[in-house]
């Protein structure tokens, strides 16, 4: 009997940072097409519960998992929970992240650790744990969320931009390593998206960012979720190592 191939069966997805913003939109978008979803969050349990409720409306299985992505043991537990409750790990959306603006010379070691441990190591921990399962399955799809600043760099966001550039290199390398195992690894590089992450900026700064976006608006979390849904769909089964720019033309 032939083994069922990815996309022919219900897929089981892990979405990190799914309590809010882009991660929540990704979880709901994947649920809307019938995927079961593990909704990961760090501390905002009530918000994660709301995401779970939204996903359940589509008749799929959805569970929340409290996991700090900087804690590799917790990451392993979440992947094990997914296998145990859902039976496989078909999709990983590596979305959880933090940013940090400031002058480079004034960043502290704590800033370096907060940003790199979350935005780089956290994605690597999840990819490592999930890909072990995917390799055994002979199939899987990983999408890492980078940023347009990882493509072009940004003044006063040096640590964040460097971390997001690392994610692009990580994606391209891991894509080559995992392709023979039937696993795709891609990356989405969003522009300015209307989420809590940008609430620290005043309205003048936000207007300036919109004016520098050729499509003339802030991106919405759903804009990124659409790209993630595509990269984890059958339509993208021959795409790996790609960096999909979802910036409204800010970076071309
Ligand atoms: P938000 O600040 O709205 O949400 C961040 C999410 O990440 C929350 O779910 C939060 O969980 C989770 N999180 C943060 N730190 C950790 C951690 N250590 N362990 C586990 N979960 C954690 O961010 P966005 O939705 O805007 O961003 C999502 C991703 O998109 C990030 O990687 C970001 O860098 C990237 N991005 C965002 C852009 C934007 O303009 N918004 C542009 C380009 C890229 P909790 O709610 O529990 O705290």
Short mmCIF file of C-alpha atoms and ligand atoms in Angstrom, two decimals:
data_model
loop_
_atom_site.label_atom_id
_atom_site.label_comp_id
_atom_site.label_asym_id
_atom_site.label_seq_id
_atom_site.Cartn_x
_atom_site.Cartn_y
_atom_site.Cartn_z
CA UNK A 1 0.00 0.00 0.00
CA UNK A 2 1.29 3.49 -0.85
CA UNK A 3 2.19 5.75 2.03
CA UNK A 4 -0.09 8.82 2.05
CA UNK A 5 1.77 11.88 0.80
CA UNK A 6 1.78 15.31 2.43
CA UNK A 7 -1.24 17.41 1.30
CA UNK A 8 -3.36 14.28 0.70
CA UNK A 9 -4.11 13.93 4.41
CA UNK A 10 -4.96 16.35 7.20
CA UNK A 11 -1.78 18.19 8.11
CA UNK A 12 -0.62 18.91 11.63
CA UNK A 13 1.03 22.27 12.18
CA UNK A 14 2.98 23.93 14.97
CA UNK A 15 2.85 27.73 14.94
CA UNK A 16 5.09 29.53 17.43
CA UNK A 17 4.14 32.94 18.78
CA UNK A 18 0.53 32.22 17.84
CA UNK A 19 -1.09 34.11 20.70
CA UNK A 20 -0.94 37.39 18.79
CA UNK A 21 -0.12 39.16 15.55
CA UNK A 22 1.33 37.27 12.61
CA UNK A 23 1.44 33.91 14.40
CA UNK A 24 -2.24 34.09 15.30
CA UNK A 25 -3.14 34.94 11.69
CA UNK A 26 -1.04 31.99 10.47
CA UNK A 27 -2.70 29.56 12.89
CA UNK A 28 -6.19 30.69 11.86
CA UNK A 29 -5.32 30.61 8.16
CA UNK A 30 -3.96 27.06 8.37
CA UNK A 31 -6.99 25.95 10.41
CA UNK A 32 -9.30 27.53 7.83
CA UNK A 33 -8.00 25.09 5.20
CA UNK A 34 -8.36 22.11 7.54
CA UNK A 35 -4.97 21.82 9.26
CA UNK A 36 -4.81 20.87 12.94
CA UNK A 37 -2.81 23.44 14.87
CA UNK A 38 -0.66 23.61 18.00
CA UNK A 39 -0.92 27.24 19.14
CA UNK A 40 2.33 28.13 20.92
CA UNK A 41 2.73 31.11 23.22
CA UNK A 42 5.14 32.29 25.90
CA UNK A 43 3.04 34.02 28.56
CA UNK A 44 -0.16 35.39 27.07
CA UNK A 45 -2.38 32.39 27.78
CA UNK A 46 -5.71 34.20 27.39
CA UNK A 47 -4.70 35.42 23.93
CA UNK A 48 -3.55 31.92 22.96
CA UNK A 49 -6.90 30.56 24.10
CA UNK A 50 -8.62 33.06 21.78
CA UNK A 51 -6.51 31.81 18.87
CA UNK A 52 -7.43 28.23 19.73
CA UNK A 53 -11.15 29.16 19.79
CA UNK A 54 -10.84 30.82 16.37
CA UNK A 55 -9.15 27.70 14.96
CA UNK A 56 -11.74 25.35 16.45
CA UNK A 57 -14.48 27.16 14.50
CA UNK A 58 -13.13 25.41 11.39
CA UNK A 59 -13.72 21.97 12.88
CA UNK A 60 -10.03 21.12 13.24
CA UNK A 61 -8.09 20.07 16.33
CA UNK A 62 -6.36 22.96 18.06
CA UNK A 63 -4.40 22.94 21.31
CA UNK A 64 -2.33 25.55 23.05
CA UNK A 65 1.22 24.93 24.27
CA UNK A 66 3.13 27.22 26.60
CA UNK A 67 6.72 27.22 25.38
CA UNK A 68 9.53 29.70 25.67
CA UNK A 69 11.43 29.14 22.42
CA UNK A 70 14.73 29.87 24.19
CA UNK A 71 14.23 26.75 26.33
CA UNK A 72 15.18 23.75 24.21
CA UNK A 73 13.65 21.23 26.61
CA UNK A 74 10.33 23.05 26.45
CA UNK A 75 10.58 23.11 22.65
CA UNK A 76 11.15 19.33 22.61
CA UNK A 77 8.15 18.84 24.88
CA UNK A 78 5.93 20.82 22.49
CA UNK A 79 7.07 18.76 19.51
CA UNK A 80 6.47 15.55 21.51
CA UNK A 81 3.00 16.80 22.50
CA UNK A 82 2.21 17.43 18.84
CA UNK A 83 3.24 13.91 17.84
CA UNK A 84 1.36 12.42 20.75
CA UNK A 85 -1.88 14.39 20.34
CA UNK A 86 -1.98 14.77 16.55
CA UNK A 87 0.17 11.88 15.30
CA UNK A 88 2.70 13.78 13.17
CA UNK A 89 4.45 17.10 12.66
CA UNK A 90 3.89 18.16 9.05
CA UNK A 91 4.32 21.93 9.27
CA UNK A 92 6.41 24.19 11.48
CA UNK A 93 5.87 27.94 11.33
CA UNK A 94 8.83 29.43 13.19
CA UNK A 95 7.29 32.80 13.97
CA UNK A 96 7.91 33.78 17.63
CA UNK A 97 10.18 36.77 17.82
CA UNK A 98 11.17 39.94 19.60
CA UNK A 99 12.65 43.16 18.27
CA UNK A 100 14.84 45.84 19.78
CA UNK A 101 15.57 49.35 18.59
CA UNK A 102 18.52 51.38 19.79
CA UNK A 103 21.96 52.69 19.02
CA UNK A 104 24.40 49.85 18.41
CA UNK A 105 27.03 51.12 20.86
CA UNK A 106 24.49 51.17 23.66
CA UNK A 107 23.14 47.64 23.38
CA UNK A 108 24.01 45.45 26.38
CA UNK A 109 24.87 41.75 26.51
CA UNK A 110 21.34 41.19 27.80
CA UNK A 111 19.98 42.79 24.59
CA UNK A 112 22.16 40.50 22.46
CA UNK A 113 20.94 37.43 24.33
CA UNK A 114 17.28 38.45 24.32
CA UNK A 115 17.22 39.03 20.55
CA UNK A 116 19.55 36.29 19.33
CA UNK A 117 18.32 33.64 21.78
CA UNK A 118 14.71 34.23 20.73
CA UNK A 119 14.98 35.13 17.05
CA UNK A 120 17.81 32.78 16.03
CA UNK A 121 18.34 30.02 18.59
CA UNK A 122 14.60 29.68 19.21
CA UNK A 123 13.95 29.01 15.52
CA UNK A 124 16.89 26.58 15.38
CA UNK A 125 15.69 24.67 18.45
CA UNK A 126 12.21 24.27 16.96
CA UNK A 127 13.54 23.34 13.52
CA UNK A 128 15.89 20.77 15.06
CA UNK A 129 13.19 19.10 17.15
CA UNK A 130 10.57 19.18 14.40
CA UNK A 131 12.90 18.10 11.60
CA UNK A 132 13.90 14.97 13.53
CA UNK A 133 10.25 13.92 13.36
CA UNK A 134 9.87 15.09 9.75
CA UNK A 135 12.95 13.13 8.65
CA UNK A 136 11.44 9.98 10.14
CA UNK A 137 8.17 10.75 8.31
CA UNK A 138 10.01 11.51 5.06
CA UNK A 139 8.04 14.71 4.62
CA UNK A 140 7.45 18.12 6.15
CA UNK A 141 7.48 21.82 5.61
CA UNK A 142 9.20 24.52 7.66
CA UNK A 143 8.61 28.24 7.25
CA UNK A 144 10.87 30.63 9.14
CA UNK A 145 9.73 34.21 9.67
CA UNK A 146 12.58 36.64 8.97
CA UNK A 147 12.13 40.34 8.15
CA UNK A 148 12.83 42.71 5.30
CA UNK A 149 15.44 44.23 7.65
CA UNK A 150 17.25 40.92 7.41
CA UNK A 151 17.54 41.51 3.65
CA UNK A 152 18.56 45.16 3.58
CA UNK A 153 19.67 45.97 7.16
CA UNK A 154 18.35 48.81 9.30
CA UNK A 155 19.97 51.63 11.20
CA UNK A 156 19.16 51.49 14.94
CA UNK A 157 17.93 47.91 14.57
CA UNK A 158 21.34 46.32 14.10
CA UNK A 159 20.83 43.35 16.42
CA UNK A 160 17.36 42.57 15.11
CA UNK A 161 18.44 42.96 11.47
CA UNK A 162 21.47 40.73 12.05
CA UNK A 163 19.33 38.06 13.70
CA UNK A 164 16.84 38.14 10.83
CA UNK A 165 19.70 37.96 8.29
CA UNK A 166 20.92 34.86 10.14
CA UNK A 167 17.49 33.32 9.63
CA UNK A 168 17.83 33.78 5.87
CA UNK A 169 21.20 31.98 5.90
CA UNK A 170 19.79 29.32 8.19
CA UNK A 171 16.83 28.76 5.84
CA UNK A 172 18.99 28.44 2.73
CA UNK A 173 21.40 26.00 4.39
CA UNK A 174 18.79 23.86 6.10
CA UNK A 175 16.77 23.71 2.87
CA UNK A 176 19.71 22.05 1.14
CA UNK A 177 20.33 19.65 4.00
CA UNK A 178 16.72 18.54 4.42
CA UNK A 179 15.64 18.41 0.78
CA UNK A 180 16.77 14.79 0.33
CA UNK A 181 14.47 13.90 3.25
CA UNK A 182 11.47 15.40 1.44
CA UNK A 183 11.31 18.47 3.67
CA UNK A 184 10.99 22.02 2.34
CA UNK A 185 12.43 24.96 4.29
CA UNK A 186 11.44 28.47 3.25
CA UNK A 187 11.45 31.91 4.73
CA UNK A 188 9.06 34.86 4.70
CA UNK A 189 10.47 38.37 5.05
CA UNK A 190 7.64 40.70 6.08
CA UNK A 191 7.73 44.47 5.78
CA UNK A 192 5.95 46.71 8.27
CA UNK A 193 3.03 44.72 9.66
CA UNK A 194 0.33 46.15 11.90
CA UNK A 195 0.95 44.21 15.15
CA UNK A 196 1.91 44.84 18.77
CA UNK A 197 5.56 44.69 17.72
CA UNK A 198 5.27 48.14 16.17
CA UNK A 199 3.23 49.76 18.98
CA UNK A 200 6.44 51.29 20.36
CA UNK A 201 6.64 53.62 17.36
CA UNK A 202 4.82 56.98 17.35
CA UNK A 203 2.31 57.87 14.64
CA UNK A 204 4.86 60.04 12.79
CA UNK A 205 7.27 57.11 12.48
CA UNK A 206 4.48 54.80 11.32
CA UNK A 207 3.34 57.35 8.71
CA UNK A 208 6.90 57.60 7.47
CA UNK A 209 7.13 53.81 7.17
CA UNK A 210 3.83 53.72 5.23
CA UNK A 211 5.05 56.49 2.92
CA UNK A 212 8.17 54.38 2.18
CA UNK A 213 5.98 51.37 1.32
CA UNK A 214 5.15 51.57 -2.41
CA UNK A 215 1.82 49.80 -1.94
CA UNK A 216 0.93 52.64 0.44
CA UNK A 217 -0.31 50.83 3.50
CA UNK A 218 0.77 48.83 6.52
CA UNK A 219 0.81 45.09 5.97
CA UNK A 220 -1.75 43.08 7.88
CA UNK A 221 -0.94 39.81 9.69
CA UNK A 222 -3.18 38.07 7.14
CA UNK A 223 -0.86 39.24 4.33
CA UNK A 224 1.94 37.22 5.92
CA UNK A 225 -0.35 34.31 6.75
CA UNK A 226 -1.27 34.04 3.06
CA UNK A 227 2.39 33.67 2.13
CA UNK A 228 2.88 31.03 4.84
CA UNK A 229 -0.21 29.14 3.68
CA UNK A 230 1.17 29.12 0.13
CA UNK A 231 4.64 27.91 1.16
CA UNK A 232 3.10 25.05 3.14
CA UNK A 233 0.69 24.04 0.38
CA UNK A 234 0.93 21.55 -2.48
CA UNK A 235 1.39 24.53 -4.83
CA UNK A 236 4.80 25.12 -3.23
CA UNK A 237 5.97 21.51 -3.13
CA UNK A 238 8.89 22.27 -5.52
CA UNK A 239 9.94 25.43 -3.67
CA UNK A 240 12.66 25.26 -1.03
CA UNK A 241 15.28 27.71 0.21
CA UNK A 242 13.18 30.66 -0.95
CA UNK A 243 12.94 34.03 0.76
CA UNK A 244 9.49 35.42 0.05
CA UNK A 245 9.44 39.19 0.44
CA UNK A 246 6.05 40.37 1.80
CA UNK A 247 6.87 44.04 2.23
CA UNK A 248 4.49 45.90 -0.09
CA UNK A 249 7.49 46.79 -2.21
CA UNK A 250 9.44 48.45 0.65
CA UNK A 251 12.40 46.22 -0.27
CA UNK A 252 12.81 45.10 -3.85
P1 LIG B 1 4.05 40.29 18.25
O1 LIG B 1 4.91 41.09 19.17
O2 LIG B 1 2.69 40.79 17.91
O3 LIG B 1 3.90 38.79 18.83
C1 LIG B 1 5.04 38.11 19.23
C2 LIG B 1 4.69 36.66 19.49
O4 LIG B 1 5.89 35.95 19.81
C3 LIG B 1 3.75 36.48 20.66
O5 LIG B 1 2.90 35.40 20.37
C4 LIG B 1 4.68 36.11 21.82
O6 LIG B 1 4.04 35.31 22.81
C5 LIG B 1 5.73 35.32 21.08
N1 LIG B 1 7.04 35.29 21.75
C6 LIG B 1 7.89 36.30 21.97
N2 LIG B 1 8.98 35.85 22.60
C7 LIG B 1 8.83 34.53 22.79
C8 LIG B 1 9.59 33.50 23.38
N3 LIG B 1 10.79 33.73 23.97
N4 LIG B 1 9.11 32.24 23.37
C9 LIG B 1 7.91 31.97 22.82
N5 LIG B 1 7.12 32.88 22.24
C10 LIG B 1 7.58 34.16 22.23
O7 LIG B 1 4.94 40.07 16.97
P2 LIG B 1 4.57 39.97 15.40
O8 LIG B 1 3.38 39.14 15.22
O9 LIG B 1 4.62 41.32 14.83
O10 LIG B 1 5.88 39.22 14.87
C11 LIG B 1 5.91 37.84 14.58
C12 LIG B 1 7.18 37.55 13.81
O11 LIG B 1 7.23 38.34 12.63
C13 LIG B 1 8.45 37.87 14.58
O12 LIG B 1 9.45 36.90 14.30
C14 LIG B 1 8.87 39.21 14.00
O13 LIG B 1 10.24 39.46 14.13
C15 LIG B 1 8.45 39.05 12.58
N6 LIG B 1 8.25 40.30 11.84
C16 LIG B 1 7.32 41.23 12.27
C17 LIG B 1 7.17 42.40 11.56
C18 LIG B 1 6.20 43.47 11.98
O14 LIG B 1 6.25 44.58 11.40
N7 LIG B 1 5.29 43.23 12.91
C19 LIG B 1 7.98 42.69 10.38
C20 LIG B 1 8.91 41.65 10.03
C21 LIG B 1 9.03 40.50 10.74
P3 LIG B 1 3.21 35.98 24.07
O15 LIG B 1 1.99 36.64 23.47
O16 LIG B 1 2.85 34.84 24.95
O17 LIG B 1 4.12 36.99 24.68
#
